[in-house]
Coordinates of C-alpha atoms in Angstrom, one line a residue:
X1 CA -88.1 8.3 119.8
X2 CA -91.0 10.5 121.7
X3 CA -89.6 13.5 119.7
X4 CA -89.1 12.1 116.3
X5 CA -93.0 10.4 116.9
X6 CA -94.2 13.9 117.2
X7 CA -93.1 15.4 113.7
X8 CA -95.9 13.9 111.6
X9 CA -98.2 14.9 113.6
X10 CA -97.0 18.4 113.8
X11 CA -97.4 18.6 109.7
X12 CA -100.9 17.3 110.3
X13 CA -102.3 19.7 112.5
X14 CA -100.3 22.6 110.0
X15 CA -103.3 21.7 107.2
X16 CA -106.0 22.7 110.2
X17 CA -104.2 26.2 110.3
X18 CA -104.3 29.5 109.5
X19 CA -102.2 31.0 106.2
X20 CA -99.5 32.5 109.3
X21 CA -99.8 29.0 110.9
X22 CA -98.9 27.3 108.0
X23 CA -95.5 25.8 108.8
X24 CA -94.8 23.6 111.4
X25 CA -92.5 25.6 114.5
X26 CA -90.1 23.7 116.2
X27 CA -91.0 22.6 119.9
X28 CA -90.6 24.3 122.6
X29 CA -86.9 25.0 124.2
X30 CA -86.7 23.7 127.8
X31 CA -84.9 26.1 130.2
X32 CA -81.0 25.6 130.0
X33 CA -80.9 23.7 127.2
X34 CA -79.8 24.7 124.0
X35 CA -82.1 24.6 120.9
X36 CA -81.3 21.8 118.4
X37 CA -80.8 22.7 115.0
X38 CA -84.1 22.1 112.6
X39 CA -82.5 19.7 109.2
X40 CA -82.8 22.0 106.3
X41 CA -84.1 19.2 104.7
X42 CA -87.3 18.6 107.0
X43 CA -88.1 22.3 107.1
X44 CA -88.2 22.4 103.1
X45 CA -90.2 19.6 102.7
X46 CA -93.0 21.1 105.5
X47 CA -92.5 24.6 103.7
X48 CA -93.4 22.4 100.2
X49 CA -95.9 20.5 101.8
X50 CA -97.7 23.2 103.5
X51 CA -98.2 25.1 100.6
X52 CA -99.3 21.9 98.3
X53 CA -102.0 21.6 100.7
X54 CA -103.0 25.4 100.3
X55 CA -102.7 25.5 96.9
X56 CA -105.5 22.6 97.0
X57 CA -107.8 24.2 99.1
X58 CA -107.6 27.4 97.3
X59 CA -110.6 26.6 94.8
X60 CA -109.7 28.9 91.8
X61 CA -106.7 29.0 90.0
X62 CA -104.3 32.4 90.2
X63 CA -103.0 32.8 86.6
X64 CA -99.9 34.8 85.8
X65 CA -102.4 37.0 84.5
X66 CA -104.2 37.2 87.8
X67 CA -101.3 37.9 89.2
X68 CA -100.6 41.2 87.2
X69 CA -104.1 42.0 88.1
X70 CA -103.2 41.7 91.9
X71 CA -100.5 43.0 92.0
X72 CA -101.9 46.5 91.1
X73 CA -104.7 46.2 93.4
X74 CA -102.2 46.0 96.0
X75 CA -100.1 48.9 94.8
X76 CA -103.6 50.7 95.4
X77 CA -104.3 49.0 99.0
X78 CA -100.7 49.4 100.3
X79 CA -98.3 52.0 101.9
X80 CA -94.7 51.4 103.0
X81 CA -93.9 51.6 106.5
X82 CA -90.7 51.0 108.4
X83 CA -91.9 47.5 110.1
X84 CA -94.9 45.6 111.0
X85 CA -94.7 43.6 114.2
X86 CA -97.0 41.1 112.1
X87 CA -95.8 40.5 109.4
X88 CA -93.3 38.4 106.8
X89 CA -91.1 40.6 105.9
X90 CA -89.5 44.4 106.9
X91 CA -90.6 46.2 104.0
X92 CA -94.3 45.2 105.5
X93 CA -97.4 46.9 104.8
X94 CA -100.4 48.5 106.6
X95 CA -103.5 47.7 104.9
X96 CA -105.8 50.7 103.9
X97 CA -109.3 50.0 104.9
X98 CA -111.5 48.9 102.7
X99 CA -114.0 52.2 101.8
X100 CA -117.6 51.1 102.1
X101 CA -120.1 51.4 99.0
X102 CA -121.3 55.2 100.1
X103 CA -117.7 56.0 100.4
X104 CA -117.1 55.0 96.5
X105 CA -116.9 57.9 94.4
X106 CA -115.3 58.0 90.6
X107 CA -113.8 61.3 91.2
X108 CA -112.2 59.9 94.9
X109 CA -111.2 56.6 92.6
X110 CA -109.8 59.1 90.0
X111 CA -107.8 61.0 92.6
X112 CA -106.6 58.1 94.5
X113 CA -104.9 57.1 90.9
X114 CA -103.6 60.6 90.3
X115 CA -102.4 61.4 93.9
X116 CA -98.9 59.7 93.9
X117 CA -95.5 60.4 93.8
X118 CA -94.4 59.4 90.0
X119 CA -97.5 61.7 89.0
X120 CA -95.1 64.5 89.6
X121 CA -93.5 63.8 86.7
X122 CA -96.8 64.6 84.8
X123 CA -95.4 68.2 84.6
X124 CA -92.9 66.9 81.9
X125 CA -95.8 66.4 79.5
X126 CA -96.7 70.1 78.5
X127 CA -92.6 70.7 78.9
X128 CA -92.3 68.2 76.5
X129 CA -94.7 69.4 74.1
X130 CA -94.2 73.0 74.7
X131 CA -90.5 71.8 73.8
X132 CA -91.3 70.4 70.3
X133 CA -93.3 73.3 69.2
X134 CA -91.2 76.0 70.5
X135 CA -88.2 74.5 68.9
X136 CA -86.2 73.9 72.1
X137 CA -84.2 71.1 70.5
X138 CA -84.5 67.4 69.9
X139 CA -82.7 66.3 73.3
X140 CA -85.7 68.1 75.9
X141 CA -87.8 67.3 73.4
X142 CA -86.9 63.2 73.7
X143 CA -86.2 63.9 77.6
X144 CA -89.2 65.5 78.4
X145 CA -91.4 63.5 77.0
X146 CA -89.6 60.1 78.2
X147 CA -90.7 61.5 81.4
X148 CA -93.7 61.9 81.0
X149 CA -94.6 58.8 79.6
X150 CA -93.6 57.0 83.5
X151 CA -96.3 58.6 85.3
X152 CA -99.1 58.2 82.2
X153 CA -98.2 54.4 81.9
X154 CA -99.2 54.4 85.3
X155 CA -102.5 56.0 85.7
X156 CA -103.0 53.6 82.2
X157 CA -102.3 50.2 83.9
X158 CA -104.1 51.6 86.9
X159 CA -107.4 52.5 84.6
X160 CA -107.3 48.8 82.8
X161 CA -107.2 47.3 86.7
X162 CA -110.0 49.6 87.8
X163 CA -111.9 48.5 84.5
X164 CA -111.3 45.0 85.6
X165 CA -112.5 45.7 89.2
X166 CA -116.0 47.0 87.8
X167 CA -116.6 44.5 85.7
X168 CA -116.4 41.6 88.3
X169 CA -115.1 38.6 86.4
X170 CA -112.1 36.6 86.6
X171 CA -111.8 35.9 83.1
X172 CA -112.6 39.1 81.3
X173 CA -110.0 41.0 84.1
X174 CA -107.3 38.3 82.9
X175 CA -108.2 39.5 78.8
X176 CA -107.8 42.5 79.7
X177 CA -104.7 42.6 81.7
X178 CA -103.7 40.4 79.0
X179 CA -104.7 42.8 75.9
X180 CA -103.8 45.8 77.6
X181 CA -101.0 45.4 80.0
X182 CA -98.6 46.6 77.8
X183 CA -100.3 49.3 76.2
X184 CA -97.9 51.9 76.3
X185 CA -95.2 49.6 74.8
X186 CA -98.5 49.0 71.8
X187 CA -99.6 52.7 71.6
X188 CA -95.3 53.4 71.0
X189 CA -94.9 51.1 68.5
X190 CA -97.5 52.2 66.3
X191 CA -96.5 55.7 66.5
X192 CA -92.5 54.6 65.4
X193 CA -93.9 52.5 62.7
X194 CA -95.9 55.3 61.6
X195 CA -92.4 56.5 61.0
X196 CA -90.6 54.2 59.2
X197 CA -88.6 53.6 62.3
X198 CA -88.5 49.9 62.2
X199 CA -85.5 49.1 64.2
X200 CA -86.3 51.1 66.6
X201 CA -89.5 49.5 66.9
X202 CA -87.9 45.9 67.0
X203 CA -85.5 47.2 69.4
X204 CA -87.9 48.7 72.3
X205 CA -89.8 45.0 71.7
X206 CA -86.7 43.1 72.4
X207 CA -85.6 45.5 75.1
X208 CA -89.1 45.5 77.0
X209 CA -88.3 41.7 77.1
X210 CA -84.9 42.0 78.5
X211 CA -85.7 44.3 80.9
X212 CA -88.5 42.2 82.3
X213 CA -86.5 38.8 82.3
X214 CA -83.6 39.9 83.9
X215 CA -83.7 43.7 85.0
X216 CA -86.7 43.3 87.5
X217 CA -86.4 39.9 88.2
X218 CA -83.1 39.8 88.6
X219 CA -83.6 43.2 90.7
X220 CA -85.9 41.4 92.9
X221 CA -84.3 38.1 93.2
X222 CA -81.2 40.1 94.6
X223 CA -82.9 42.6 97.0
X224 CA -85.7 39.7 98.1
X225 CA -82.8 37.8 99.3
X226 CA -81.0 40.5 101.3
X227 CA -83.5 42.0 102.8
X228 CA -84.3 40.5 106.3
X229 CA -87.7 38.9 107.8
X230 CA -89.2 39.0 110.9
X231 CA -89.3 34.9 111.2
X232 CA -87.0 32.4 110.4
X233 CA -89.4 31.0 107.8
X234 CA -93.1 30.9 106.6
X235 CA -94.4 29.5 103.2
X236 CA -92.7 31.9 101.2
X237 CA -89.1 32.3 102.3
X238 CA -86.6 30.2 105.1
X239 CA -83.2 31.8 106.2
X240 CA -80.9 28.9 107.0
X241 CA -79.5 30.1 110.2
X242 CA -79.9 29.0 113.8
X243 CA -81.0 31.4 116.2
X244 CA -81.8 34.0 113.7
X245 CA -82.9 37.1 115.2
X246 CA -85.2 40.0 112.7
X247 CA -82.8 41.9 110.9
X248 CA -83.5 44.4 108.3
X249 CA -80.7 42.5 105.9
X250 CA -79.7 38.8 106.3
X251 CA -77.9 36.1 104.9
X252 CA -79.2 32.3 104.2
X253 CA -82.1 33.4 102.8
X254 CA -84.0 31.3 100.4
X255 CA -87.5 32.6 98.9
X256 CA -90.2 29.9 97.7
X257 CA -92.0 30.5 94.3
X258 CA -94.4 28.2 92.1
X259 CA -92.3 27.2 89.0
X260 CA -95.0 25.6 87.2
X261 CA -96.4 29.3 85.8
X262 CA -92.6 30.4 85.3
X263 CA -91.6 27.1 83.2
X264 CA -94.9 27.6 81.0
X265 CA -93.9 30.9 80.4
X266 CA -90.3 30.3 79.5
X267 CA -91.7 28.0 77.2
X268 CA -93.9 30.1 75.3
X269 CA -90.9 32.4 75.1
X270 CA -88.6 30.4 73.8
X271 CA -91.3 29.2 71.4
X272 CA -91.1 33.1 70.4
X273 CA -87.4 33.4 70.0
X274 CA -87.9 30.3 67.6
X275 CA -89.9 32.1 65.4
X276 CA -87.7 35.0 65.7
X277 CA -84.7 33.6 65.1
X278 CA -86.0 31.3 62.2
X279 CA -86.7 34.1 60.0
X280 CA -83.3 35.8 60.6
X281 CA -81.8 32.8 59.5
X282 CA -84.1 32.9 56.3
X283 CA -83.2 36.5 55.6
X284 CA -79.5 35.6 56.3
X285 CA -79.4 32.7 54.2
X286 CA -79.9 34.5 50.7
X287 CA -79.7 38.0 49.2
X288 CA -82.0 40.5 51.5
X289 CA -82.7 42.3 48.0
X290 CA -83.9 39.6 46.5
X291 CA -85.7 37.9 49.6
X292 CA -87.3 41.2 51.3
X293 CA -90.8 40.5 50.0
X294 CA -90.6 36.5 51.0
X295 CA -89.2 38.1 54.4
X296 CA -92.1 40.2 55.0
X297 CA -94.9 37.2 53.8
X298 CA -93.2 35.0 56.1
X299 CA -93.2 37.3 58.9
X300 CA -97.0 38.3 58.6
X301 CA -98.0 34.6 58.0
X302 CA -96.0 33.9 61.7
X303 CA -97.3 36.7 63.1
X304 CA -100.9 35.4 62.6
X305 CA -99.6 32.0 63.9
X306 CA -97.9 33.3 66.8
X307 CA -101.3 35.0 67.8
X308 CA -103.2 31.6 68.0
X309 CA -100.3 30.3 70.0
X310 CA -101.3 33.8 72.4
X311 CA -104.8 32.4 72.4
X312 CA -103.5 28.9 73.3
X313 CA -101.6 30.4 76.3
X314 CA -104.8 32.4 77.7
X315 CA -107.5 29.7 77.2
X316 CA -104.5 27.8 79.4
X317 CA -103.9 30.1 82.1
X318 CA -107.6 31.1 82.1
X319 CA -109.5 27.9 82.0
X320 CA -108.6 24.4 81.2
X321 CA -105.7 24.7 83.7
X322 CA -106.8 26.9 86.3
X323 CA -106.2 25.3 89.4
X324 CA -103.0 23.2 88.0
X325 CA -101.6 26.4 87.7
X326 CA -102.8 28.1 91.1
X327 CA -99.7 29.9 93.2
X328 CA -100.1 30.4 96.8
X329 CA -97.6 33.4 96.7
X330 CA -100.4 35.2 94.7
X331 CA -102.7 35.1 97.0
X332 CA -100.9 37.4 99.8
X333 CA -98.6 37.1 102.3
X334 CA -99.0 35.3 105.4
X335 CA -100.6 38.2 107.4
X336 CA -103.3 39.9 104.9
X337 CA -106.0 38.4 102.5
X338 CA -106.2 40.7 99.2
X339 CA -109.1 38.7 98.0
X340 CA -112.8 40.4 97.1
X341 CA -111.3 43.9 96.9
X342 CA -113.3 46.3 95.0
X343 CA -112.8 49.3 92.3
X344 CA -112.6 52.6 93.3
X345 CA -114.1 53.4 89.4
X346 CA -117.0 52.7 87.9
X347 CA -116.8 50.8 84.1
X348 CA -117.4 54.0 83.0
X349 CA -114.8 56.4 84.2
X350 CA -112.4 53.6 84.1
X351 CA -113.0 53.5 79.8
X352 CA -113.1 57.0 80.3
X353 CA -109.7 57.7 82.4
X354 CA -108.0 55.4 80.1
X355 CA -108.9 57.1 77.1
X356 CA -107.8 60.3 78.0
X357 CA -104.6 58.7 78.9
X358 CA -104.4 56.8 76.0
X359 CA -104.8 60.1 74.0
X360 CA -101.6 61.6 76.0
X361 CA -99.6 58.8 75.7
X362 CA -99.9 59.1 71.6
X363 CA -99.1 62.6 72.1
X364 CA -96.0 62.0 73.9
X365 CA -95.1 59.1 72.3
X366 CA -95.6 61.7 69.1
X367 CA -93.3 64.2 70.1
X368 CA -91.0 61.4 71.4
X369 CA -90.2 59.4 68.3
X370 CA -90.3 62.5 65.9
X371 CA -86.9 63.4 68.1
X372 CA -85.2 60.1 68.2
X373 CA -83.5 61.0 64.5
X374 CA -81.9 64.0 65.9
X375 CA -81.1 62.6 69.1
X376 CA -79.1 59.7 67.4
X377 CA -76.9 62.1 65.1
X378 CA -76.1 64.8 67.0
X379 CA -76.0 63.8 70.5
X380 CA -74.1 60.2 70.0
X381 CA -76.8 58.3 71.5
X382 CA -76.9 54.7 69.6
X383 CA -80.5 53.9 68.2
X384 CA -79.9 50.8 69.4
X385 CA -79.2 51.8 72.9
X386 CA -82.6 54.1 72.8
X387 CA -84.7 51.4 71.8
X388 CA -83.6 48.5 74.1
X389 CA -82.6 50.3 77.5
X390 CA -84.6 53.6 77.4
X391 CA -87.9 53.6 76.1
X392 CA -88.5 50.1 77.6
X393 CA -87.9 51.6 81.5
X394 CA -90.1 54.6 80.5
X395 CA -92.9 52.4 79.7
X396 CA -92.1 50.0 82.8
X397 CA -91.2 51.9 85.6
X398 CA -93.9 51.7 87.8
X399 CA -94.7 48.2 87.0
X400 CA -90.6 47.4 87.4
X401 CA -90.7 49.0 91.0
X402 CA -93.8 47.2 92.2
X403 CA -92.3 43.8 91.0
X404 CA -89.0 44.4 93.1
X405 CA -91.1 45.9 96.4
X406 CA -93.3 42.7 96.3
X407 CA -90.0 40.6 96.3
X408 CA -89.2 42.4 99.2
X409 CA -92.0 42.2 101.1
X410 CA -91.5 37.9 100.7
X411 CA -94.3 38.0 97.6
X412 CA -91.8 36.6 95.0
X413 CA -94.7 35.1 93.3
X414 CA -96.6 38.5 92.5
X415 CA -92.6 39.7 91.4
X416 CA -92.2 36.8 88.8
X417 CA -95.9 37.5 87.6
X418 CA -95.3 40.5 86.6
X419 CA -91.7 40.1 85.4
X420 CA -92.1 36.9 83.6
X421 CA -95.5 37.6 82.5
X422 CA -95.0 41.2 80.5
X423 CA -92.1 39.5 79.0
X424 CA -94.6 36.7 77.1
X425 CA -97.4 39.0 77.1
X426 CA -95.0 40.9 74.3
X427 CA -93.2 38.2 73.1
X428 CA -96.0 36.4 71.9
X429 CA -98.8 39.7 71.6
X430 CA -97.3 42.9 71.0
X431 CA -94.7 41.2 68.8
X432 CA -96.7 39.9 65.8
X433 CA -99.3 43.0 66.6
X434 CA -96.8 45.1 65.4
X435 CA -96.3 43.2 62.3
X436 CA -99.5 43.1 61.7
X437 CA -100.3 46.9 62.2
X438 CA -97.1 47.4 60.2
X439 CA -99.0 45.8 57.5
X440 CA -102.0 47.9 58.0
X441 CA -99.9 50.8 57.6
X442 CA -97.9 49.8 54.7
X443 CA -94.5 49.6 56.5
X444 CA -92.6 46.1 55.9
X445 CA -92.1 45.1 59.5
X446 CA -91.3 41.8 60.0
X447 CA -89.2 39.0 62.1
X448 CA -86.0 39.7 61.3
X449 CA -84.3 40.9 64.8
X450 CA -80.8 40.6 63.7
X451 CA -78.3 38.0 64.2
X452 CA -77.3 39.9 67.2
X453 CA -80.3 40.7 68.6
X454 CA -81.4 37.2 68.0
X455 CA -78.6 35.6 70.2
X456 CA -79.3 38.0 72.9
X457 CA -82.6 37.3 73.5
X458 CA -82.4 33.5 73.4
X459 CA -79.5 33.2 75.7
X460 CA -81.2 36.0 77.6
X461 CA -84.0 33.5 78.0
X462 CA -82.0 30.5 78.4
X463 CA -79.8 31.7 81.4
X464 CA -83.3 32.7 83.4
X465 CA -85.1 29.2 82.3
X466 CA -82.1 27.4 84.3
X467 CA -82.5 29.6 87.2
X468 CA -86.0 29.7 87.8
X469 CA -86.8 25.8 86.6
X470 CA -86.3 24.9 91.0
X471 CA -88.6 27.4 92.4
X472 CA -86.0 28.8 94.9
X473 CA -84.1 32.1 94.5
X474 CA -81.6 34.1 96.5
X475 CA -79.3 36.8 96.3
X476 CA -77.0 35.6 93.9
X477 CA -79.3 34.3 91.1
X478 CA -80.3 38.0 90.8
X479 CA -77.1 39.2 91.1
X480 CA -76.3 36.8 87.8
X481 CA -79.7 38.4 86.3
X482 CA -78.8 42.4 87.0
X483 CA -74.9 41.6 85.4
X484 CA -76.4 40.1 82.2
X485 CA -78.5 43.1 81.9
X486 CA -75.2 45.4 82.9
X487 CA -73.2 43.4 80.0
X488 CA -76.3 43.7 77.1
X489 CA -76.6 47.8 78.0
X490 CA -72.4 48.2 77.3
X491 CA -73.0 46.0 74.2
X492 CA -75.2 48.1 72.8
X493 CA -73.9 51.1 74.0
X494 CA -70.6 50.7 72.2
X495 CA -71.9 48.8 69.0
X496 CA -70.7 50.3 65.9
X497 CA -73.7 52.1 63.7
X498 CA -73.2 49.8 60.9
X499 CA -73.8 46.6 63.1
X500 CA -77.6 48.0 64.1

């Protein structure tokens, strides 16, 4: 009865804590007696209720699109490092100390974006264009410049969080990560459409959408739940075994996540493969000759109505729901606060880096779609396969391998932010932005994704809606993520030309 007495008490004194004091430990182990197992049960429900009560006293809200935004800072404040007696996880991380305002400098900002190990792939970009102009041949042409375009949607992302930084507002750094968080998959799609290349354009969308939903999540759902802790259980993760000693790979482990931002989002997506699949059905449903102009009118008219529905979502995430929508897995692990961290750019060299980037990334993306033609007939590549498996992990690299890290390091929250995020970000943004740049430039892009593509991308949606809808992952939910990927890459890989 004593012992039992003492619980509630326990979970009361855990609100009066520190974030690494959050959860309630079990009570001390006299000598030669053997520790009694903690009920699963009763360790969820303190996890749950430790982090209700710190998502209350957090104040602000922390949108998916904050999120993004953090989760780039912290790719800047981070470095990997084997373990950290401290903290969470084993792929911890030391902190770089915060530079004071003397020590800012745009050019030490500037280098500190540029100094990197992608941006050694920057080399590929005079390759690639020195390969276009000196008639090396479309394959190192489309190679070349695929590489290059990993390191410059890097330095790009970087530039729009450093803009952010300088600018010092919550809402204007969750527009812009909003507006331009996908601008390499934008700045590509304009330059295909340029070219008449319309399936290819529709392809990268739906493929950027794929990859984010159930590549990186998936990716991080199954590497998050291998990879081993240094404690039995904080507020973002609990491994269900007695006795557990650190390990740098364990079983039993369960990682925590908000599903309230993830079931929004999965809503607005599948309010986007409604009015993708609606059209297709249109289209389907009469003679394409006949209908094309009805098509297009349709498709331009739910464009513009897609993009208030964009509007909808940000006015959400950014204001009248704020702190519903607040995740304590955004605001850092349990031993680091990421909070008040400053640019290393002023506003202007941040507009100014990203413009010059911008101006390379048209360039390669240039080069890159003028070679996707001869790629397709003569080196057996289907267009289809270009457009939904390569140019989206081009454009996503960097973002795709700081989703999965975060998982690891037991910040699933700042993984499904960016994952689940991107994915909405273009399903309901860069989506109808292309048909309506499309109509700027005369081309008659519209809605219609194909029957095929259709199916994929709603059941693509549907199987991670059910498995993110309890806020709980492990190893095998991403395991089910990475083999739907695995099965849409074969599909497309081996679908016959006339079915594109």
């Amino acid at each position: 009865m004593g012992r039992t007495a003492s619980k509630p008490s326990q979970l009361e004194a855990s609100a009066h804590t520190g974030p690494a004091e959050l959860c309630p430990r079990p009570p001390p182990t006299p000598a030669r007696a053997r520790r009694p197992s903690i009920d699963t049960e009763q360790r969820a429900a303190a996890v749950a209720e430790a982090q209700t009560r710190a998502e209350l006293r957090g104040g602000g809200g922390v949108s998916v699109l904050h999120i993004k935004a953090m989760a780039i800072r912290l790719r800047h404040r981070v470095q990997s490092t084997p373990r950290h007696p401290e903290a969470s996880s084993y792929v911890a991380v030391d902190i770089v100390p915060k530079r004071s305002k003397e020590e800012h400098s745009d050019l030490a900002g500037v280098m500190a974006i540029i100094i990197h190990p992608l941006s050694s792939l920057l080399v590929a970009f005079p390759l690639g264009i020195a390969a276009h102009m000196r008639g090396w041949g479309a394959l190192p042409t489309f190679w070349l410049n695929i590489l290059a375009l990993i390191p410059l949607a890097k330095i790009l992302g970087d530039g729009t969080e450093e803009l952010a930084a300088a600018i010092k507002n919550d809402t204007v750094s969750g527009l812009l990560n909003a507006t331009l968080g996908n601008a390499v998959e934008m700045i590509l799609s304009v330059q295909t459409l340029r070219r008449g290349l319309l399936e290819v354009v529709k392809a990268t969308l739906l493929g950027s959408i794929l990859s984010n939903i159930l590549l990186v999540l998936g990716t991080s759902f199954l590497l998050g739940g291998l990879t081993g802790s240094s404690k039995s259980h904080s507020r973002n993760h609990i491994i269900h075994l007695d006795g557990y000693k650190p390990a740098r790979c364990t079983l039993e482990k369960e990682q925590f996540f908000s599903s309230k931002n993830a079931l929004v989002n999965m809503a607005m997506q599948l309010l986007a493969c409604m009015t993708c699949a609606l059209p297709t059905v249109f289209a389907a449903e009469s003679d394409l000759e006949e209908t094309r102009d009805k098509v297009v009118e349709v498709s331009r008219i739910g464009a513009v109505i897609i993009m208030f529905a964009y509007v909808a979502y940000i006015v959400f995430q950014l204001h009248t729901h704020k702190t519903m929508l607040a995740l304590d897995e955004g605001q850092g692990s349990d031993d680091e606060d990421e909070e008040d961290d400053e640019g290393g750019l002023s506003a202007g060299a941040a507009v100014l880096l990203m413009a010059v980037t911008t101006v390379l990334v048209s360039i390669s993306s240039e080069f890159l779609s003028s070679a996707i033609d001869e790629v397709v007939k003569h080196c057996g590549i289907p267009e289809l396969f270009i457009g939904i498996i390569v140019l989206p992990f081009a454009g996503n690299a960097c973002e795709h391998a700081s989703a999965v890290r975060f998982a690891m390091q037991d910040r699933l929250g700042l993984s499904i932010g960016i994952a689940v995020g991107s994915s909405t970000q273009i399903a309901l943004f860069v989506v109808p932005f292309t048909v309506m740049v499309g109509w700027l430039l005369g081309q008659p892009m519209d809605l219609v994704f194909g029957s095929m593509n259709t199916t994929v991308m709603i059941l693509g949606v549907l199987v991670v809606l059910t498995l993110v809808i309890d806020g709980r992952s492990n190893w095998l939910k991403g395991f089910m993520l990475c083999i739907a990927y695995l099965f849409c890459a074969v599909l497309y890989w081996c679908m016959p030309p006339h079915m594109d």
